[in-house]
Amino acid sequence: MAHVPQTFFDALAVRTWCGLALRALGRAREEIDAINVYPVADGDTGTNLYLTAESAAAAVEAVFDGHDAHGSGKPALADAARAMAHGALIGARGNSGTILAQLLRGMAQVLAADGETAHTDGEGLRLALRHAADSARQAVAHPVEGTVLTVASAAADAAEAAEGDCGTVARAAYDGARAALAATPGQLAVLERAGVVDAGGRGLVAVLGALVETFTGEAPRAVPVMSASPKAGSTEVSAAASEAATASPDECADAPGTGGPAFEVIYLLEAGDTAVARLRERLDGLGDSLVVVGGDGLWNVHVHVDDAGAAVEAGIEAGRPYRIRITHFALGDVHTTGAERQPRERAQRAVVAVVPGEGLAGLYTEAGATTVLARPGEPPASGELVEAVRRAHAREVVLLPNDADLRHTAAAAAEQARAEGIRVALIPTRSAVQGIAALAVHEPERRFDEDVVQMTSAAGATRYAEVAVAERQSWTMAGICQAGDVLGLIDGDVAVIGSDVTVTAETVLDRMLSAGGELVTLVLGDEAPEAVADHLETRVRESYLAVDTVVYRGGRQGAVLLIGVE
């Protein structure tokens, strides 16, 4: 079914493009994973690109939802473009996803510049594609031809030679990228041996195809993934990829061999430009496949190293790293002798939980849960939850979203996991304190249905509240609040507006305990006053007999304080 085309680049075009790109990458994900041989044949390029695009699309949708909620109509192009770039940056996965994030950031820098009208036409799109390709190349420590960087440059070159509207320019960029992709096996020996085109470049062609569809209403023709004279048939792509990747490093200087780095390290980093420049130099000496993207104080760092700890320590010296992911290139990938890895036995049951802060992530992990960290304003996408379910490696999974706003995202993730043969039960926890209550009664040895019922019952019997600071003036159930006011929310609704965190927290706790309770759970954020926990514990001890209190440190969790009453 043909898509209704956009006529120029505005916020709606950004939204449409993100949605179509996500759909295109979703369709091509398994195919791209199968041809992934460079820089590491770990079979996840398609998945990483999809998760990165999903994060970008979710950020754009959030901007539109925010304008709808305030009745302010459609957002400006600059707002949508910046949201797309930010979403991709914080959600970037792997080498390919990190480069895609920088490509989108480069485009956004042009599209968001100089007001609403300067870069909405074909000329603006040409400038955006050129800046995207150049900035992505600059972000890679040692650019290699025959990769997504080559494809991006070819797309920009073709766009610059085109005359006309956005649709004409987009189609020229797509055609240029498609031709460059077909030529990648002749530029990288590892691709030629496997008889495939570059996986990251294939993903970028899919994204550019979505751009064509955005402005013309027509999806471009399919892209072949095999080289013109492949050494393997289409049913042997994965086997050829494995054989090519484990070939002697002497056969291709650019191809990873058996002695390559053992770990992939990725993290977000809050740091200044000068510190990041020093970080690049240090990481470049530690490993390879170094890509550092971002700016304005927020960066996404990707590197392959043997000493993962040193890579993280370098980030700590540069600024504040978080969302740290370390992946070991284990037996059976390019960094081993090629011996087959024995499949790890699936656990019978696991719990996957979304948690709002590093402190709670540690608590949940100690209790045996697989966690997904959600920073304030950066909720995880469904793909990230599916990935966590896979990482749990269990036949049965209990999913705790711990946020009312994540119910649809979690439901989509559960449905995807079920399609992969995993039995998933979604418990609609609306706060991390409800998740704590559910986890406390979790017993993997009993029947799955019984365990889910008990966990659901414990979560439902836990009232939840939070104390937070208002960011702006707004209407609430308790009246009008001003920026800087302290808000006490009970079961998701503002019940108290105050000026002091401790006083507001006490008022909220009294209201909750007026209906009874046996256990109070307090989760302190980094911004909580030092004395608030002692004050509330004393209040409970002196005023409510037979009620116990437990206190946890949540870290950077958004809310100043989380309260649960069971």
Coordinates of C-alpha atoms in Angstrom, one line a residue:
M1 CA 0.0 0.0 0.0
A2 CA 1.5 3.3 -1.1
H3 CA 2.4 5.8 1.6
V4 CA 1.1 9.4 1.3
P5 CA 4.2 11.4 0.6
Q6 CA 5.5 14.5 2.4
T7 CA 6.3 17.5 0.3
F8 CA 9.1 19.0 2.4
F9 CA 11.1 18.4 5.5
D10 CA 9.1 19.3 8.6
A11 CA 8.5 17.6 11.9
L12 CA 5.9 15.3 10.4
A13 CA 8.4 14.2 7.8
V14 CA 10.9 13.4 10.5
R15 CA 8.2 11.3 12.3
T16 CA 7.2 9.5 9.1
W17 CA 10.8 8.8 8.2
C18 CA 11.6 7.3 11.6
G19 CA 8.6 5.1 11.5
L20 CA 9.3 3.8 8.0
A21 CA 13.0 3.3 8.8
L22 CA 12.1 1.3 11.9
R23 CA 9.7 -0.8 9.8
A24 CA 12.3 -1.4 7.1
L25 CA 15.0 -2.4 9.5
G26 CA 12.6 -4.7 11.3
R27 CA 11.9 -6.5 8.0
A28 CA 15.6 -6.7 7.1
R29 CA 16.9 -7.4 10.7
E30 CA 17.5 -11.1 10.3
E31 CA 19.0 -10.8 6.9
I32 CA 21.4 -8.1 8.0
D33 CA 22.4 -10.1 11.1
A34 CA 23.1 -13.1 8.8
I35 CA 25.6 -11.2 6.7
N36 CA 27.4 -9.4 9.6
V37 CA 31.1 -10.3 9.2
Y38 CA 32.8 -6.9 9.8
P39 CA 34.2 -5.6 12.1
V40 CA 33.1 -8.6 14.2
A41 CA 31.0 -11.5 13.0
D42 CA 28.7 -11.6 16.0
G43 CA 25.5 -11.6 14.0
D44 CA 23.8 -8.6 15.6
T45 CA 24.2 -5.6 13.2
G46 CA 20.6 -5.8 12.1
T47 CA 19.4 -6.0 15.6
N48 CA 21.6 -3.1 16.8
L49 CA 20.5 -0.9 13.9
Y50 CA 16.8 -1.7 14.7
L51 CA 17.2 -0.9 18.4
T52 CA 19.0 2.4 17.6
A53 CA 16.2 3.4 15.2
E54 CA 13.5 2.3 17.7
S55 CA 15.0 4.7 20.3
A56 CA 15.1 7.5 17.8
A57 CA 11.5 6.9 16.7
A58 CA 10.3 6.7 20.3
A59 CA 12.0 10.1 21.1
V60 CA 10.2 11.7 18.2
E61 CA 6.9 10.3 19.2
A62 CA 7.4 11.6 22.7
V63 CA 7.8 15.1 21.3
F64 CA 4.6 14.8 19.4
D65 CA 2.8 13.4 22.4
G66 CA 4.0 16.3 24.5
H67 CA 2.7 18.9 22.1
D68 CA -0.6 17.0 21.9
A69 CA -0.9 17.0 25.7
H70 CA -0.4 20.7 25.9
G71 CA -2.6 21.5 22.9
S72 CA 0.2 23.3 21.1
G73 CA -0.1 21.6 17.8
K74 CA 2.7 20.1 15.7
P75 CA 6.3 20.5 17.0
A76 CA 8.8 22.5 15.0
L77 CA 11.3 20.7 12.7
A78 CA 14.1 21.6 15.0
D79 CA 12.4 19.9 18.0
A80 CA 11.7 16.7 16.1
A81 CA 15.1 16.6 14.5
R82 CA 16.9 17.1 17.8
A83 CA 14.7 14.4 19.4
M84 CA 15.5 12.0 16.7
A85 CA 19.3 12.6 17.2
H86 CA 19.1 12.4 20.9
G87 CA 17.0 9.2 20.9
A88 CA 19.4 7.6 18.5
L89 CA 22.4 8.7 20.7
I90 CA 21.1 7.3 23.9
G91 CA 19.8 4.1 22.3
A92 CA 22.7 3.4 20.0
R93 CA 23.9 -0.3 20.0
G94 CA 27.0 -1.7 18.6
N95 CA 29.4 -0.3 16.1
S96 CA 26.8 0.1 13.4
G97 CA 24.2 1.6 15.7
T98 CA 26.7 4.1 17.0
I99 CA 27.6 5.3 13.5
L100 CA 23.9 5.5 12.6
A101 CA 23.3 7.7 15.6
Q102 CA 26.1 10.1 14.4
L103 CA 24.6 10.1 10.9
L104 CA 21.2 11.2 12.3
R105 CA 22.9 13.7 14.5
G106 CA 24.7 15.2 11.6
M107 CA 21.5 15.5 9.6
A108 CA 19.7 17.0 12.7
Q109 CA 22.4 19.7 13.1
V110 CA 21.6 21.0 9.6
L111 CA 17.8 20.5 9.7
A112 CA 17.5 22.2 13.1
A113 CA 19.7 25.2 12.2
D114 CA 18.5 28.7 11.5
G115 CA 14.8 28.4 12.2
E116 CA 12.0 26.4 10.6
T117 CA 12.3 27.3 6.9
A118 CA 16.0 27.3 6.1
H119 CA 16.6 23.6 5.5
T120 CA 13.3 22.0 4.6
D121 CA 13.7 21.7 0.8
G122 CA 15.9 19.6 -1.5
E123 CA 18.9 21.8 -1.0
G124 CA 18.6 21.4 2.8
L125 CA 18.4 17.6 2.4
R126 CA 21.6 17.7 0.3
L127 CA 23.4 19.7 3.0
A128 CA 22.1 17.4 5.7
L129 CA 23.3 14.2 4.0
R130 CA 26.7 15.7 3.3
H131 CA 27.2 16.8 6.9
A132 CA 25.9 13.5 8.2
A133 CA 28.5 11.5 6.1
D134 CA 31.3 13.8 7.1
S135 CA 30.6 13.8 10.8
A136 CA 30.2 10.0 10.9
R137 CA 33.6 9.6 9.3
Q138 CA 35.1 12.0 11.8
A139 CA 33.6 10.0 14.7
V140 CA 35.4 6.8 13.7
A141 CA 39.1 6.6 14.9
H142 CA 40.3 4.7 11.8
P143 CA 37.8 4.8 8.9
V144 CA 37.8 1.7 6.7
E145 CA 36.5 1.7 3.1
G146 CA 33.9 -0.8 2.1
T147 CA 31.8 -0.1 5.2
V148 CA 28.8 2.0 6.1
L149 CA 31.0 5.1 6.0
T150 CA 31.7 4.4 2.3
V151 CA 28.0 4.0 1.6
A152 CA 27.1 7.2 3.5
S153 CA 29.7 9.2 1.5
A154 CA 28.4 7.8 -1.8
A155 CA 24.8 8.8 -0.8
A156 CA 26.0 12.3 0.0
D157 CA 27.9 12.6 -3.3
A158 CA 24.9 11.4 -5.3
A159 CA 22.6 13.8 -3.5
E160 CA 24.9 16.8 -4.2
A161 CA 24.7 16.0 -7.9
A162 CA 20.9 15.9 -7.9
E163 CA 18.6 18.9 -8.6
G164 CA 15.0 19.1 -7.4
D165 CA 12.8 18.5 -4.4
C166 CA 13.3 16.3 -1.4
G167 CA 12.0 13.3 -3.2
T168 CA 14.4 13.7 -6.1
V169 CA 17.4 14.2 -3.7
A170 CA 16.4 11.3 -1.5
R171 CA 16.1 8.9 -4.5
A172 CA 19.5 10.0 -5.8
A173 CA 21.1 9.4 -2.4
Y174 CA 19.4 6.0 -2.2
D175 CA 20.6 5.0 -5.7
G176 CA 24.2 6.2 -4.9
A177 CA 24.2 4.3 -1.6
R178 CA 22.8 1.1 -3.3
A179 CA 25.6 1.2 -5.9
A180 CA 28.2 1.8 -3.2
L181 CA 26.9 -1.1 -1.2
A182 CA 27.1 -3.5 -4.2
A183 CA 30.8 -2.5 -4.5
T184 CA 31.8 -3.1 -0.8
P185 CA 32.9 -6.8 -1.4
G186 CA 35.6 -5.4 -3.7
Q187 CA 36.9 -3.1 -0.9
L188 CA 37.0 -5.5 2.0
A189 CA 38.5 -9.0 1.6
V190 CA 36.4 -10.3 4.5
L191 CA 33.3 -9.4 2.6
E192 CA 34.5 -11.0 -0.6
R193 CA 35.4 -14.2 1.1
A194 CA 31.9 -14.5 2.6
G195 CA 30.3 -13.4 -0.6
V196 CA 28.2 -10.7 1.0
V197 CA 27.9 -6.9 1.1
D198 CA 28.6 -4.8 4.2
A199 CA 25.9 -5.3 6.9
G200 CA 26.0 -1.8 8.2
G201 CA 25.9 -0.4 4.7
R202 CA 22.9 -2.6 4.0
G203 CA 21.1 -1.2 7.0
L204 CA 21.8 2.4 5.9
V205 CA 20.4 1.7 2.5
A206 CA 17.2 0.5 4.2
V207 CA 17.1 3.8 6.2
L208 CA 17.6 5.8 3.0
G209 CA 14.9 3.7 1.3
A210 CA 12.6 4.8 4.0
L211 CA 13.6 8.4 3.3
V212 CA 12.6 7.9 -0.4
E213 CA 9.2 6.5 0.7
T214 CA 8.7 9.4 3.0
F215 CA 8.9 11.9 0.2
T216 CA 7.6 9.9 -2.8
G217 CA 5.1 7.5 -1.3
E218 CA 6.9 4.6 -3.0
A219 CA 9.2 2.0 -1.4
P220 CA 12.4 1.4 -3.5
R221 CA 13.1 -2.1 -4.9
A222 CA 14.8 -4.8 -2.8
V223 CA 18.5 -4.7 -2.2
P224 CA 20.6 -7.8 -2.8
V225 CA 22.9 -8.8 0.0
M226 CA 25.1 -11.3 -1.9
S227 CA 28.0 -10.0 -3.9
A228 CA 28.0 -10.3 -7.7
S229 CA 30.1 -13.5 -7.6
P230 CA 29.4 -14.9 -4.1
K231 CA 31.4 -17.8 -2.8
A232 CA 28.4 -19.1 -0.9
G233 CA 24.8 -19.7 -1.7
S234 CA 22.1 -17.7 0.0
T235 CA 21.4 -20.6 2.4
E236 CA 25.1 -20.7 3.4
V237 CA 25.6 -17.0 4.3
S238 CA 26.0 -17.5 8.0
A239 CA 28.4 -20.4 7.6
A240 CA 30.5 -18.4 5.1
A241 CA 30.5 -15.4 7.4
S242 CA 31.9 -17.5 10.2
E243 CA 34.5 -19.1 8.0
A244 CA 35.6 -15.7 6.6
A245 CA 35.8 -14.1 10.0
T246 CA 38.0 -16.9 11.4
A247 CA 40.4 -16.8 8.5
S248 CA 44.0 -15.9 9.0
P249 CA 44.5 -12.1 9.7
D250 CA 47.3 -12.1 7.2
E251 CA 44.7 -12.5 4.4
C252 CA 43.1 -9.1 5.2
A253 CA 44.8 -6.4 7.2
D254 CA 41.4 -4.9 8.1
A255 CA 39.6 -8.1 9.0
P256 CA 39.6 -9.2 12.6
G257 CA 41.5 -12.4 13.2
T258 CA 41.9 -14.8 16.0
G259 CA 43.9 -12.4 18.1
G260 CA 41.4 -9.6 18.2
P261 CA 40.1 -7.8 21.3
A262 CA 37.9 -9.9 23.6
F263 CA 35.3 -7.4 24.7
E264 CA 33.0 -4.8 23.3
V265 CA 32.5 -1.9 25.7
I266 CA 29.7 0.7 25.2
Y267 CA 28.6 3.5 27.5
L268 CA 27.0 6.9 27.5
L269 CA 29.3 9.6 28.9
E270 CA 28.6 13.0 30.3
A271 CA 31.8 15.0 29.6
G272 CA 33.3 18.1 28.0
D273 CA 34.9 18.3 24.6
T274 CA 38.5 18.5 25.9
A275 CA 38.1 15.5 28.2
V276 CA 36.5 13.5 25.3
A277 CA 39.5 14.3 23.0
R278 CA 41.8 12.9 25.6
L279 CA 39.5 9.9 26.0
R280 CA 39.7 9.2 22.3
E281 CA 43.5 9.0 22.4
R282 CA 43.5 6.7 25.4
L283 CA 40.9 4.3 24.0
D284 CA 42.6 4.3 20.6
G285 CA 45.7 2.9 22.4
L286 CA 43.6 0.3 24.2
G287 CA 41.8 -1.4 21.3
D288 CA 40.1 -1.0 18.0
S289 CA 36.7 -0.2 16.4
L290 CA 36.6 3.0 18.3
V291 CA 33.6 5.2 17.6
V292 CA 32.8 8.2 19.8
V293 CA 29.7 10.2 18.8
G294 CA 27.6 12.9 20.3
G295 CA 28.3 16.4 21.6
D296 CA 27.0 19.1 23.9
G297 CA 28.1 17.2 26.9
L298 CA 26.6 13.8 26.1
W299 CA 28.5 11.1 24.2
N300 CA 28.1 7.5 23.2
V301 CA 31.4 5.6 23.4
H302 CA 32.0 2.3 21.6
V303 CA 35.3 0.3 21.5
H304 CA 36.6 -3.2 21.3
V305 CA 39.3 -4.0 23.9
D306 CA 41.0 -6.8 25.8
D307 CA 40.9 -4.8 29.1
A308 CA 37.3 -3.8 29.6
G309 CA 38.0 -2.3 33.0
A310 CA 40.6 0.0 31.6
A311 CA 38.1 1.3 29.0
V312 CA 35.5 2.0 31.7
E313 CA 38.2 3.6 33.9
A314 CA 39.1 5.9 31.0
G315 CA 35.5 7.0 30.9
I316 CA 35.4 7.7 34.6
E317 CA 38.5 9.9 34.3
A318 CA 36.8 11.8 31.4
G319 CA 33.4 12.3 33.0
R320 CA 30.5 10.3 34.2
P321 CA 29.9 7.0 32.3
Y322 CA 26.6 5.2 32.7
R323 CA 24.5 2.5 30.9
I324 CA 27.7 0.6 30.7
R325 CA 27.5 -2.6 28.5
I326 CA 30.3 -5.0 28.3
T327 CA 30.0 -7.9 25.9
H328 CA 32.5 -10.8 25.8
F329 CA 33.2 -12.2 22.3
A330 CA 33.0 -15.7 23.6
L331 CA 33.7 -19.1 22.0
G332 CA 32.6 -19.5 18.4
D333 CA 33.1 -15.9 17.3
V334 CA 35.9 -14.3 15.4
H335 CA 38.2 -14.0 18.4
T336 CA 38.5 -17.8 19.0
T337 CA 39.9 -20.7 17.2
G338 CA 36.5 -21.4 15.5
A339 CA 35.5 -24.2 17.8
E340 CA 31.8 -24.4 18.2
R341 CA 30.4 -23.0 21.4
Q342 CA 28.4 -25.4 23.6
P343 CA 24.9 -23.9 23.9
R344 CA 24.2 -22.6 27.4
E345 CA 21.4 -24.5 29.1
R346 CA 18.3 -22.3 29.6
A347 CA 17.1 -21.6 33.1
Q348 CA 13.6 -22.6 33.8
R349 CA 12.5 -19.2 35.0
A350 CA 13.8 -15.6 35.3
V351 CA 12.6 -12.2 36.2
V352 CA 13.3 -9.2 34.0
A353 CA 12.7 -5.8 35.6
V354 CA 12.9 -2.1 34.5
V355 CA 14.6 -0.1 37.3
P356 CA 14.9 3.7 37.5
G357 CA 18.4 4.0 39.1
E358 CA 21.7 2.3 39.5
G359 CA 21.2 1.5 43.2
L360 CA 17.9 -0.3 42.6
A361 CA 19.5 -2.1 39.6
G362 CA 22.1 -3.6 42.1
L363 CA 19.3 -4.6 44.5
Y364 CA 17.3 -6.3 41.8
T365 CA 20.4 -8.0 40.4
E366 CA 21.3 -9.4 43.8
A367 CA 17.8 -10.8 44.0
G368 CA 18.4 -12.7 40.8
A369 CA 16.6 -10.4 38.3
T370 CA 17.9 -9.3 34.9
T371 CA 17.6 -5.5 34.8
V372 CA 17.0 -2.8 32.3
L373 CA 18.1 0.7 33.5
A374 CA 15.7 3.6 32.7
R375 CA 17.2 7.0 33.3
P376 CA 14.9 10.0 33.9
G377 CA 13.2 11.0 30.7
E378 CA 14.8 8.1 28.8
P379 CA 12.4 5.1 29.0
P380 CA 13.6 1.8 27.4
A381 CA 12.1 0.8 24.0
S382 CA 10.4 -2.5 23.5
G383 CA 13.5 -3.9 21.7
E384 CA 15.6 -3.3 24.7
L385 CA 13.1 -5.2 26.9
V386 CA 13.1 -8.1 24.3
E387 CA 16.9 -8.1 24.4
A388 CA 16.8 -8.3 28.2
V389 CA 14.4 -11.3 28.0
R390 CA 16.7 -13.0 25.6
R391 CA 19.7 -12.3 27.9
A392 CA 17.8 -13.9 30.8
H393 CA 18.0 -17.1 28.8
A394 CA 15.0 -18.8 30.4
R395 CA 12.0 -20.8 29.3
E396 CA 9.7 -18.7 31.5
V397 CA 10.1 -15.0 32.2
V398 CA 8.2 -12.7 34.5
L399 CA 8.4 -9.1 33.2
L400 CA 8.2 -6.2 35.7
P401 CA 7.9 -2.8 33.8
N402 CA 7.7 -0.8 37.1
D403 CA 6.2 2.2 35.4
A404 CA 2.6 2.8 34.3
D405 CA 3.8 4.6 31.1
L406 CA 5.7 1.4 30.0
R407 CA 2.7 -0.9 29.9
H408 CA 2.3 -0.8 26.1
T409 CA 6.0 -1.0 25.6
A410 CA 6.3 -4.0 27.9
A411 CA 3.2 -5.7 26.3
A412 CA 4.8 -5.3 22.9
A413 CA 8.1 -6.8 24.2
A414 CA 6.2 -9.7 25.8
E415 CA 4.4 -10.5 22.6
Q416 CA 7.6 -10.5 20.6
A417 CA 9.3 -12.8 23.2
R418 CA 6.3 -15.2 23.1
A419 CA 6.7 -15.3 19.3
E420 CA 10.2 -16.6 19.9
G421 CA 8.9 -19.4 22.1
I422 CA 9.5 -17.9 25.5
R423 CA 6.6 -18.1 28.0
V424 CA 6.2 -14.5 29.4
A425 CA 4.0 -13.2 32.1
L426 CA 3.6 -9.4 32.3
I427 CA 2.9 -8.1 35.8
P428 CA 1.6 -4.5 35.5
T429 CA 3.8 -3.0 38.2
R430 CA 3.6 0.8 38.2
S431 CA 6.5 1.6 40.5
A432 CA 9.8 0.0 41.4
V433 CA 8.6 -0.5 45.0
Q434 CA 5.8 -2.7 43.7
G435 CA 8.5 -4.6 41.8
I436 CA 10.4 -5.1 45.0
A437 CA 7.3 -6.5 46.7
A438 CA 6.7 -8.9 43.8
L439 CA 10.3 -10.0 43.7
A440 CA 10.2 -10.7 47.5
V441 CA 7.7 -13.4 47.0
H442 CA 9.1 -14.9 43.8
E443 CA 9.8 -18.6 44.1
P444 CA 11.2 -20.2 40.9
E445 CA 10.5 -23.7 42.2
R446 CA 6.7 -23.5 42.2
R447 CA 4.5 -23.7 39.2
F448 CA 4.7 -20.7 36.9
D449 CA 1.1 -19.7 37.2
E450 CA 1.2 -19.9 40.9
D451 CA 4.4 -17.8 41.1
V452 CA 2.8 -15.2 38.8
V453 CA -0.3 -15.0 40.9
Q454 CA 1.6 -14.6 44.1
M455 CA 3.9 -11.9 42.6
T456 CA 0.9 -10.1 41.1
S457 CA -0.9 -10.2 44.4
A458 CA 2.1 -8.8 46.3
A459 CA 2.5 -6.0 43.8
G460 CA -1.2 -5.1 43.9
A461 CA -1.2 -5.0 47.7
T462 CA 1.6 -2.4 47.6
R463 CA 0.5 1.3 47.5
Y464 CA 3.2 3.4 45.9
A465 CA 4.1 7.1 46.1
E466 CA 7.0 9.4 45.1
V467 CA 8.3 12.7 46.1
A468 CA 9.6 14.8 43.2
V469 CA 10.4 18.4 42.3
A470 CA 8.1 20.1 39.7
E471 CA 10.0 21.2 36.5
R472 CA 7.3 23.6 35.3
Q473 CA 4.0 25.2 36.3
S474 CA 1.1 22.9 35.7
W475 CA -2.4 21.9 36.9
T476 CA -2.5 18.9 39.2
M477 CA -5.2 17.1 41.3
A478 CA -4.0 19.1 44.3
G479 CA -4.0 22.5 42.5
I480 CA -1.6 24.5 40.5
C481 CA 2.1 23.9 41.1
Q482 CA 5.0 26.1 40.2
A483 CA 8.5 25.1 39.0
G484 CA 10.5 24.1 42.0
D485 CA 7.6 23.0 44.2
V486 CA 7.9 19.7 45.9
L487 CA 5.2 17.3 44.8
G488 CA 3.9 14.2 46.6
L489 CA 2.3 11.7 44.3
I490 CA 0.2 8.8 45.6
D491 CA -0.6 6.0 43.2
G492 CA 0.4 8.3 40.3
D493 CA -1.7 11.4 41.2
V494 CA -0.4 14.6 42.8
A495 CA -1.8 14.6 46.4
V496 CA 0.4 17.1 48.1
I497 CA 2.2 20.3 47.0
G498 CA 4.8 21.6 49.4
S499 CA 8.1 23.5 49.6
D500 CA 10.1 21.1 51.8
V501 CA 11.0 17.5 50.8
T502 CA 11.0 16.1 54.3
V503 CA 7.7 17.7 55.3
T504 CA 6.0 16.7 52.1
A505 CA 7.3 13.1 52.4
E506 CA 5.9 12.9 55.9
T507 CA 2.5 14.1 54.8
V508 CA 2.4 11.6 52.0
L509 CA 3.5 8.8 54.3
D510 CA 0.8 9.7 56.9
R511 CA -1.9 9.6 54.2
M512 CA -0.7 6.2 53.0
L513 CA -0.5 4.7 56.5
S514 CA -3.9 6.0 57.4
A515 CA -5.3 3.1 55.5
G516 CA -3.0 0.7 57.3
G517 CA 0.1 -1.2 56.5
E518 CA 2.8 -3.5 57.8
L519 CA 5.9 -2.5 55.9
V520 CA 7.2 0.8 54.6
T521 CA 9.8 0.8 51.8
L522 CA 11.8 4.0 51.2
V523 CA 14.1 4.3 48.1
L524 CA 16.2 7.4 48.3
G525 CA 17.4 9.2 45.2
D526 CA 20.7 11.1 45.0
E527 CA 18.9 14.4 45.6
A528 CA 17.2 13.3 48.8
P529 CA 18.2 15.2 52.0
E530 CA 20.5 13.3 54.2
A531 CA 18.1 13.3 57.2
V532 CA 14.9 12.4 55.4
A533 CA 15.2 8.6 55.9
D534 CA 15.9 8.9 59.6
H535 CA 13.1 11.4 60.1
L536 CA 10.6 9.1 58.3
E537 CA 11.8 6.0 60.1
T538 CA 11.4 7.8 63.4
R539 CA 7.9 8.9 62.4
V540 CA 6.8 5.4 61.6
R541 CA 8.3 3.9 64.8
E542 CA 6.7 6.5 67.1
S543 CA 3.3 6.8 65.4
Y544 CA 2.5 3.4 63.8
L545 CA 3.0 0.4 65.9
A546 CA 4.0 -2.9 64.3
V547 CA 5.0 -1.2 61.1
D548 CA 8.5 -2.0 59.8
T549 CA 10.7 0.2 57.6
V550 CA 13.3 -0.7 55.1
V551 CA 15.5 1.8 53.3
Y552 CA 17.4 1.5 50.0
R553 CA 19.6 3.8 48.0
G554 CA 18.3 4.3 44.4
G555 CA 20.9 6.5 42.9
R556 CA 19.9 8.8 40.0
Q557 CA 16.3 7.7 39.8
G558 CA 14.5 10.9 38.8
A559 CA 12.3 11.0 41.9
V560 CA 13.7 12.4 45.1
L561 CA 12.1 9.6 47.1
L562 CA 10.0 6.5 46.3
I563 CA 7.7 5.1 49.0
G564 CA 5.9 1.8 49.2
V565 CA 3.4 0.6 51.8
E566 CA 2.4 -3.1 52.0

